[in-house]
Amino acid sequence: MTLNTLPKVPSSRRERPAKPALTRAGIVDAALTILAEEGLGRVTMRRIATALDTGAASLYVYVRNTEDLHAQVLDALLGGVELPPEDGPWRERLADVLTSYMAVLFQHPAMARMSMSTHPSGANYLGLLEGILGLLREGGIPDTDAAWGVDLLLSFATVTAVEHGHEDPLEADADDLSALAKQLSAVDAGAFPHIARLGADLLSGTGEQRFQWGLDVLITGILHTDRTFFQEI
Amino acid sequence: MTLNTLPKVPSSRRERPAKPALTRAGIVDAALTILAEEGLGRVTMRRIATALDTGAASLYVYVRNTEDLHAQVLDALLGGVELPPEDGPWRERLADVLTSYMAVLFQHPAMARMSMSTHPSGANYLGLLEGILGLLREGGIPDTDAAWGVDLLLSFATVTAVEHGHEDPLEADADDLSALAKQLSAVDAGAFPHIARLGADLLSGTGEQRFQWGLDVLITGILHTDRTFFQEI
DNA sequence: ACCTGAACACCGTTCAAGT
DNA sequence: ACCTGAACACCGTTCAAGT
């Protein structure tokens, strides 16, 4: 057989192209496909290896560990965030970019959860950071406040995605919410008067309304809070 | 032997008390011990079963699944949160109770992460909610704003614990932070001018300073943002 | 009703051995 | 240098069988 002596090129273009060469990008690609089709719970070393027709151990040449892999997947997802357009009121554009970021994570709450533990640092994340900092500057927010404020804004968008996003698009979290509503309405009015008084109001509004309100609270708060005071404590 | 005919009490006070009767509370207790000694990563059905000298399957009589178990553990931890005292300025007391809540979760970031996905509803969590609602009312914040605001405040405290807490008290996250600082300082000033300009300022301040600033931003924002506007959109 | 052992269907990571 | 199979040390959950 001459197969062994053939130059290396053909190996990547056989009649059965099932086995492309392993690369870091290829692994992340396979991970994204599995994420979309089976959810983050299945984005495991073993599952990806199976998709790439190899063994889990082989992936460790290109990926340090599962955390590293997930971080790559996250940054790829962040490529879908719409960065702020050139014109329009800065506050609206800021809300838009944060809403877009939240919407991307909303589809993958488990990914959002992860992004809070491992601080993202990929190119797409940096682009997002840059865009928000630009808008805050445009809004006249002092650099010192913007430096801390961007963190606050991104964290809020992330936590919203984690809390209200649904991993499995099939089963809505309606059950979850009505169970919570039931518990709140069954609360002992003697022991928890404020909870009893507010009742269903604690869960009122759509997720969208609450998110927009939260963004407004944050931006207003940032505009009215002087950071220099806190650094001198 | 008469053992079988003895009343049920003695079984819990043998000479080798290694095997206490299984109860939901006992399981949560064992889980808390393991959490304190080995971290949340080891708070598994199998590990707890081993501690209680039984098999994992036996726990399912008292605990629906791992999520249920972790929710119980979380509420037990929340018993350590210091509720607001009776007197003092409401804003300070509000900051105090949220700081106490954050500090408890800070010791167990993985637990905090979980609490964002599964909304807590234990007695201790309700007590915390109640306390905060009382302070917001004291501060003259309208019920409609307080209902949404309490969520914002608790989420902020939770996300702070997740982002800055350390699971393993031994290895500080100093490495993690300096790695991030390195990446930020190496950023391409042409592509990311704002990030480059702010530089180290993005990571400035202690966690405590940033948390207190964030609380102030939120409270100020809540005081200045009218929720009714958002519900009419 | 409660408890158990065994089984099923998975994980991440390492490592010696091959090419 | 890259890839592999096998192994190690784990998981959650179910279920038939016992008491």
PDB file of C-alpha atoms in Angstrom, chain A residues 11-225:
ATOM      1  CA  SER A  11      -5.264  12.837   4.446  1.00  0.00           C
ATOM      2  CA  SER A  12      -7.499  15.857   4.866  1.00  0.00           C
ATOM      3  CA  ARG A  13      -9.451  15.233   1.673  1.00  0.00           C
ATOM      4  CA  ARG A  14     -10.353  11.587   1.563  1.00  0.00           C
ATOM      5  CA  GLU A  15     -13.607  10.301   0.157  1.00  0.00           C
ATOM      6  CA  ARG A  16     -14.873  10.005   3.724  1.00  0.00           C
ATOM      7  CA  PRO A  17     -14.009  13.430   5.150  1.00  0.00           C
ATOM      8  CA  ALA A  18     -15.295  12.426   8.571  1.00  0.00           C
ATOM      9  CA  LYS A  19     -12.041  13.138  10.287  1.00  0.00           C
ATOM     10  CA  PRO A  20     -10.677  16.648   9.777  1.00  0.00           C
ATOM     11  CA  ALA A  21      -7.364  17.531  11.392  1.00  0.00           C
ATOM     12  CA  LEU A  22      -7.687  18.484  15.029  1.00  0.00           C
ATOM     13  CA  THR A  23      -7.231  22.182  15.754  1.00  0.00           C
ATOM     14  CA  ARG A  24      -8.201  24.446  18.602  1.00  0.00           C
ATOM     15  CA  ALA A  25     -10.667  26.229  16.318  1.00  0.00           C
ATOM     16  CA  GLY A  26     -12.119  22.951  15.139  1.00  0.00           C
ATOM     17  CA  ILE A  27     -12.689  21.825  18.698  1.00  0.00           C
ATOM     18  CA  VAL A  28     -14.443  25.085  19.574  1.00  0.00           C
ATOM     19  CA  ASP A  29     -16.540  24.732  16.420  1.00  0.00           C
ATOM     20  CA  ALA A  30     -17.632  21.248  17.367  1.00  0.00           C
ATOM     21  CA  ALA A  31     -18.400  22.510  20.862  1.00  0.00           C
ATOM     22  CA  LEU A  32     -20.617  25.266  19.455  1.00  0.00           C
ATOM     23  CA  THR A  33     -22.558  22.780  17.362  1.00  0.00           C
ATOM     24  CA  ILE A  34     -23.139  20.532  20.338  1.00  0.00           C
ATOM     25  CA  LEU A  35     -24.072  23.550  22.476  1.00  0.00           C
ATOM     26  CA  ALA A  36     -26.712  24.561  19.959  1.00  0.00           C
ATOM     27  CA  GLU A  37     -28.096  21.079  19.473  1.00  0.00           C
ATOM     28  CA  GLU A  38     -27.769  19.445  22.881  1.00  0.00           C
ATOM     29  CA  GLY A  39     -27.125  22.203  25.428  1.00  0.00           C
ATOM     30  CA  LEU A  40     -24.125  23.046  27.576  1.00  0.00           C
ATOM     31  CA  GLY A  41     -24.600  19.967  29.714  1.00  0.00           C
ATOM     32  CA  ARG A  42     -23.375  17.912  26.775  1.00  0.00           C
ATOM     33  CA  VAL A  43     -20.427  20.135  25.890  1.00  0.00           C
ATOM     34  CA  THR A  44     -17.990  17.729  27.520  1.00  0.00           C
ATOM     35  CA  MET A  45     -14.557  16.565  26.519  1.00  0.00           C
ATOM     36  CA  ARG A  46     -15.859  13.094  25.818  1.00  0.00           C
ATOM     37  CA  ARG A  47     -18.844  14.267  23.777  1.00  0.00           C
ATOM     38  CA  ILE A  48     -16.734  16.611  21.633  1.00  0.00           C
ATOM     39  CA  ALA A  49     -14.127  13.915  21.122  1.00  0.00           C
ATOM     40  CA  THR A  50     -16.845  11.576  19.885  1.00  0.00           C
ATOM     41  CA  ALA A  51     -18.091  14.222  17.441  1.00  0.00           C
ATOM     42  CA  LEU A  52     -14.552  14.629  16.134  1.00  0.00           C
ATOM     43  CA  ASP A  53     -14.102  10.882  15.928  1.00  0.00           C
ATOM     44  CA  THR A  54     -11.271  10.725  18.416  1.00  0.00           C
ATOM     45  CA  GLY A  55     -10.663  10.137  22.104  1.00  0.00           C
ATOM     46  CA  ALA A  56     -11.060  12.698  24.873  1.00  0.00           C
ATOM     47  CA  ALA A  57      -7.365  12.556  25.663  1.00  0.00           C
ATOM     48  CA  SER A  58      -6.520  13.936  22.218  1.00  0.00           C
ATOM     49  CA  LEU A  59      -8.214  17.238  22.942  1.00  0.00           C
ATOM     50  CA  TYR A  60      -5.761  18.064  25.689  1.00  0.00           C
ATOM     51  CA  VAL A  61      -3.143  18.972  23.094  1.00  0.00           C
ATOM     52  CA  TYR A  62      -5.226  22.015  22.126  1.00  0.00           C
ATOM     53  CA  VAL A  63      -7.251  22.778  25.217  1.00  0.00           C
ATOM     54  CA  ARG A  64      -5.946  23.059  28.747  1.00  0.00           C
ATOM     55  CA  ASN A  65      -9.105  21.828  30.439  1.00  0.00           C
ATOM     56  CA  THR A  66     -12.876  22.115  30.395  1.00  0.00           C
ATOM     57  CA  GLU A  67     -12.795  25.650  31.797  1.00  0.00           C
ATOM     58  CA  ASP A  68     -10.517  26.777  29.000  1.00  0.00           C
ATOM     59  CA  LEU A  69     -12.808  25.166  26.437  1.00  0.00           C
ATOM     60  CA  HIS A  70     -15.918  26.813  27.832  1.00  0.00           C
ATOM     61  CA  ALA A  71     -14.191  30.197  27.869  1.00  0.00           C
ATOM     62  CA  GLN A  72     -13.473  29.826  24.156  1.00  0.00           C
ATOM     63  CA  VAL A  73     -17.076  28.905  23.473  1.00  0.00           C
ATOM     64  CA  LEU A  74     -18.264  31.937  25.420  1.00  0.00           C
ATOM     65  CA  ASP A  75     -16.158  34.351  23.429  1.00  0.00           C
ATOM     66  CA  ALA A  76     -17.417  32.804  20.196  1.00  0.00           C
ATOM     67  CA  LEU A  77     -20.972  33.430  21.380  1.00  0.00           C
ATOM     68  CA  LEU A  78     -20.112  37.021  22.235  1.00  0.00           C
ATOM     69  CA  GLY A  79     -19.308  37.528  18.572  1.00  0.00           C
ATOM     70  CA  GLY A  80     -23.074  37.700  18.138  1.00  0.00           C
ATOM     71  CA  VAL A  81     -23.495  40.775  20.322  1.00  0.00           C
ATOM     72  CA  GLU A  82     -24.475  43.897  18.392  1.00  0.00           C
ATOM     73  CA  LEU A  83     -22.058  46.686  19.193  1.00  0.00           C
ATOM     74  CA  PRO A  84     -23.372  50.242  19.563  1.00  0.00           C
ATOM     75  CA  PRO A  85     -24.221  52.081  16.329  1.00  0.00           C
ATOM     76  CA  GLU A  86     -22.647  55.429  15.536  1.00  0.00           C
ATOM     77  CA  ASP A  87     -25.523  57.730  16.246  1.00  0.00           C
ATOM     78  CA  GLY A  88     -28.442  58.210  18.569  1.00  0.00           C
ATOM     79  CA  PRO A  89     -28.724  59.168  22.236  1.00  0.00           C
ATOM     80  CA  TRP A  90     -25.910  57.495  24.193  1.00  0.00           C
ATOM     81  CA  ARG A  91     -28.232  56.205  26.889  1.00  0.00           C
ATOM     82  CA  GLU A  92     -30.425  54.390  24.411  1.00  0.00           C
ATOM     83  CA  ARG A  93     -27.459  52.929  22.599  1.00  0.00           C
ATOM     84  CA  LEU A  94     -26.007  51.791  25.908  1.00  0.00           C
ATOM     85  CA  ALA A  95     -29.264  50.044  26.775  1.00  0.00           C
ATOM     86  CA  ASP A  96     -29.302  48.464  23.312  1.00  0.00           C
ATOM     87  CA  VAL A  97     -25.842  46.974  23.486  1.00  0.00           C
ATOM     88  CA  LEU A  98     -26.426  45.625  26.986  1.00  0.00           C
ATOM     89  CA  THR A  99     -29.759  44.184  25.907  1.00  0.00           C
ATOM     90  CA  SER A 100     -28.069  42.463  22.986  1.00  0.00           C
ATOM     91  CA  TYR A 101     -25.401  41.039  25.294  1.00  0.00           C
ATOM     92  CA  MET A 102     -28.051  39.848  27.699  1.00  0.00           C
ATOM     93  CA  ALA A 103     -30.060  38.267  24.888  1.00  0.00           C
ATOM     94  CA  VAL A 104     -27.071  36.226  23.731  1.00  0.00           C
ATOM     95  CA  LEU A 105     -26.406  34.906  27.225  1.00  0.00           C
ATOM     96  CA  PHE A 106     -30.125  34.410  27.771  1.00  0.00           C
ATOM     97  CA  GLN A 107     -29.990  31.501  25.360  1.00  0.00           C
ATOM     98  CA  HIS A 108     -27.285  29.842  27.432  1.00  0.00           C
ATOM     99  CA  PRO A 109     -27.716  30.622  31.124  1.00  0.00           C
ATOM    100  CA  ALA A 110     -25.199  27.974  32.131  1.00  0.00           C
ATOM    101  CA  MET A 111     -22.650  29.740  29.978  1.00  0.00           C
ATOM    102  CA  ALA A 112     -23.570  33.035  31.622  1.00  0.00           C
ATOM    103  CA  ARG A 113     -23.117  31.454  35.024  1.00  0.00           C
ATOM    104  CA  MET A 114     -19.678  30.297  34.039  1.00  0.00           C
ATOM    105  CA  SER A 115     -18.699  33.721  32.734  1.00  0.00           C
ATOM    106  CA  MET A 116     -19.125  35.102  36.228  1.00  0.00           C
ATOM    107  CA  SER A 117     -16.550  32.779  37.723  1.00  0.00           C
ATOM    108  CA  THR A 118     -13.958  32.862  34.960  1.00  0.00           C
ATOM    109  CA  HIS A 119     -13.558  36.448  33.900  1.00  0.00           C
ATOM    110  CA  PRO A 120     -13.835  36.523  30.114  1.00  0.00           C
ATOM    111  CA  SER A 121     -10.929  38.055  28.237  1.00  0.00           C
ATOM    112  CA  GLY A 122     -11.448  37.078  24.613  1.00  0.00           C
ATOM    113  CA  ALA A 123     -11.403  39.499  21.722  1.00  0.00           C
ATOM    114  CA  ASN A 124     -15.171  39.743  21.474  1.00  0.00           C
ATOM    115  CA  TYR A 125     -15.484  40.464  25.176  1.00  0.00           C
ATOM    116  CA  LEU A 126     -12.890  43.204  24.930  1.00  0.00           C
ATOM    117  CA  GLY A 127     -14.824  44.724  22.026  1.00  0.00           C
ATOM    118  CA  LEU A 128     -17.944  44.807  24.140  1.00  0.00           C
ATOM    119  CA  LEU A 129     -16.070  46.402  27.032  1.00  0.00           C
ATOM    120  CA  GLU A 130     -14.598  48.988  24.684  1.00  0.00           C
ATOM    121  CA  GLY A 131     -17.998  49.836  23.221  1.00  0.00           C
ATOM    122  CA  ILE A 132     -19.575  50.391  26.613  1.00  0.00           C
ATOM    123  CA  LEU A 133     -16.672  52.491  27.848  1.00  0.00           C
ATOM    124  CA  GLY A 134     -17.033  54.659  24.751  1.00  0.00           C
ATOM    125  CA  LEU A 135     -20.708  55.239  25.439  1.00  0.00           C
ATOM    126  CA  LEU A 136     -20.115  56.085  29.086  1.00  0.00           C
ATOM    127  CA  ARG A 137     -17.498  58.603  28.033  1.00  0.00           C
ATOM    128  CA  GLU A 138     -19.924  60.051  25.521  1.00  0.00           C
ATOM    129  CA  GLY A 139     -22.405  60.409  28.355  1.00  0.00           C
ATOM    130  CA  GLY A 140     -19.934  62.539  30.255  1.00  0.00           C
ATOM    131  CA  ILE A 141     -19.318  59.981  32.982  1.00  0.00           C
ATOM    132  CA  PRO A 142     -15.899  60.479  34.565  1.00  0.00           C
ATOM    133  CA  ASP A 143     -13.350  57.795  33.801  1.00  0.00           C
ATOM    134  CA  THR A 144     -13.099  56.726  37.407  1.00  0.00           C
ATOM    135  CA  ASP A 145     -16.837  56.077  37.571  1.00  0.00           C
ATOM    136  CA  ALA A 146     -16.914  54.462  34.130  1.00  0.00           C
ATOM    137  CA  ALA A 147     -14.158  52.035  35.103  1.00  0.00           C
ATOM    138  CA  TRP A 148     -16.270  50.615  37.909  1.00  0.00           C
ATOM    139  CA  GLY A 149     -19.598  51.240  36.240  1.00  0.00           C
ATOM    140  CA  VAL A 150     -18.915  49.067  33.209  1.00  0.00           C
ATOM    141  CA  ASP A 151     -18.434  46.134  35.540  1.00  0.00           C
ATOM    142  CA  LEU A 152     -21.721  46.863  37.268  1.00  0.00           C
ATOM    143  CA  LEU A 153     -23.610  47.095  33.986  1.00  0.00           C
ATOM    144  CA  LEU A 154     -22.155  43.903  32.547  1.00  0.00           C
ATOM    145  CA  SER A 155     -22.705  42.027  35.791  1.00  0.00           C
ATOM    146  CA  PHE A 156     -26.326  43.083  35.861  1.00  0.00           C
ATOM    147  CA  ALA A 157     -26.889  41.885  32.302  1.00  0.00           C
ATOM    148  CA  THR A 158     -25.158  38.598  33.102  1.00  0.00           C
ATOM    149  CA  VAL A 159     -27.090  37.955  36.280  1.00  0.00           C
ATOM    150  CA  THR A 160     -30.347  38.684  34.475  1.00  0.00           C
ATOM    151  CA  ALA A 161     -29.500  36.064  31.868  1.00  0.00           C
ATOM    152  CA  VAL A 162     -28.610  33.532  34.534  1.00  0.00           C
ATOM    153  CA  GLU A 163     -31.751  34.121  36.562  1.00  0.00           C
ATOM    154  CA  HIS A 164     -34.292  34.387  33.786  1.00  0.00           C
ATOM    155  CA  GLY A 165     -32.761  32.539  30.864  1.00  0.00           C
ATOM    156  CA  HIS A 166     -33.843  29.024  30.016  1.00  0.00           C
ATOM    157  CA  GLU A 167     -31.346  26.338  29.162  1.00  0.00           C
ATOM    158  CA  ASP A 168     -33.902  24.169  27.472  1.00  0.00           C
ATOM    159  CA  PRO A 169     -36.026  26.351  25.177  1.00  0.00           C
ATOM    160  CA  LEU A 170     -38.724  23.686  25.258  1.00  0.00           C
ATOM    161  CA  GLU A 171     -39.826  23.863  28.869  1.00  0.00           C
ATOM    162  CA  ALA A 172     -40.492  27.465  29.812  1.00  0.00           C
ATOM    163  CA  ASP A 173     -39.837  28.552  33.378  1.00  0.00           C
ATOM    164  CA  ALA A 174     -43.519  29.298  33.815  1.00  0.00           C
ATOM    165  CA  ASP A 175     -43.837  26.396  36.223  1.00  0.00           C
ATOM    166  CA  ASP A 176     -40.919  27.663  38.185  1.00  0.00           C
ATOM    167  CA  LEU A 177     -42.436  31.100  38.445  1.00  0.00           C
ATOM    168  CA  SER A 178     -45.909  29.992  39.403  1.00  0.00           C
ATOM    169  CA  ALA A 179     -44.420  27.737  42.061  1.00  0.00           C
ATOM    170  CA  LEU A 180     -42.638  30.770  43.473  1.00  0.00           C
ATOM    171  CA  ALA A 181     -45.829  32.826  43.275  1.00  0.00           C
ATOM    172  CA  LYS A 182     -47.651  30.137  45.193  1.00  0.00           C
ATOM    173  CA  GLN A 183     -45.005  30.143  47.898  1.00  0.00           C
ATOM    174  CA  LEU A 184     -45.101  33.915  48.175  1.00  0.00           C
ATOM    175  CA  SER A 185     -48.861  34.057  48.490  1.00  0.00           C
ATOM    176  CA  ALA A 186     -48.770  31.329  51.148  1.00  0.00           C
ATOM    177  CA  VAL A 187     -46.333  33.296  53.293  1.00  0.00           C
ATOM    178  CA  ASP A 188     -47.223  33.932  56.937  1.00  0.00           C
ATOM    179  CA  ALA A 189     -48.484  37.531  57.040  1.00  0.00           C
ATOM    180  CA  GLY A 190     -47.646  37.769  60.726  1.00  0.00           C
ATOM    181  CA  ALA A 191     -44.006  36.829  60.360  1.00  0.00           C
ATOM    182  CA  PHE A 192     -43.434  38.472  56.971  1.00  0.00           C
ATOM    183  CA  PRO A 193     -45.765  41.469  56.737  1.00  0.00           C
ATOM    184  CA  HIS A 194     -43.889  43.270  53.971  1.00  0.00           C
ATOM    185  CA  ILE A 195     -43.714  40.202  51.742  1.00  0.00           C
ATOM    186  CA  ALA A 196     -47.398  39.532  52.357  1.00  0.00           C
ATOM    187  CA  ARG A 197     -48.320  43.132  51.591  1.00  0.00           C
ATOM    188  CA  LEU A 198     -46.406  43.259  48.318  1.00  0.00           C
ATOM    189  CA  GLY A 199     -47.389  39.744  47.338  1.00  0.00           C
ATOM    190  CA  ALA A 200     -47.620  39.250  43.590  1.00  0.00           C
ATOM    191  CA  ASP A 201     -46.061  42.665  43.017  1.00  0.00           C
ATOM    192  CA  LEU A 202     -42.698  41.101  43.855  1.00  0.00           C
ATOM    193  CA  LEU A 203     -42.966  39.080  40.650  1.00  0.00           C
ATOM    194  CA  SER A 204     -44.775  41.648  38.526  1.00  0.00           C
ATOM    195  CA  GLY A 205     -43.725  42.872  35.112  1.00  0.00           C
ATOM    196  CA  THR A 206     -42.135  41.078  32.216  1.00  0.00           C
ATOM    197  CA  GLY A 207     -38.480  40.172  32.280  1.00  0.00           C
ATOM    198  CA  GLU A 208     -37.932  42.820  29.627  1.00  0.00           C
ATOM    199  CA  GLN A 209     -39.567  45.561  31.702  1.00  0.00           C
ATOM    200  CA  ARG A 210     -37.573  44.656  34.776  1.00  0.00           C
ATOM    201  CA  PHE A 211     -34.334  44.544  32.818  1.00  0.00           C
ATOM    202  CA  GLN A 212     -34.905  47.963  31.264  1.00  0.00           C
ATOM    203  CA  TRP A 213     -35.852  49.391  34.642  1.00  0.00           C
ATOM    204  CA  GLY A 214     -32.719  47.877  36.188  1.00  0.00           C
ATOM    205  CA  LEU A 215     -30.517  49.399  33.497  1.00  0.00           C
ATOM    206  CA  ASP A 216     -32.088  52.766  34.121  1.00  0.00           C
ATOM    207  CA  VAL A 217     -31.529  52.448  37.860  1.00  0.00           C
ATOM    208  CA  LEU A 218     -27.879  51.621  37.254  1.00  0.00           C
ATOM    209  CA  ILE A 219     -27.189  54.394  34.775  1.00  0.00           C
ATOM    210  CA  THR A 220     -28.998  56.958  36.889  1.00  0.00           C
ATOM    211  CA  GLY A 221     -27.135  55.724  39.938  1.00  0.00           C
ATOM    212  CA  ILE A 222     -23.771  55.908  38.203  1.00  0.00           C
ATOM    213  CA  LEU A 223     -24.529  59.458  37.075  1.00  0.00           C
ATOM    214  CA  HIS A 224     -25.282  60.482  40.644  1.00  0.00           C
ATOM    215  CA  THR A 225     -22.638  58.610  42.636  1.00  0.00           C
TER     216      THR A 225
END
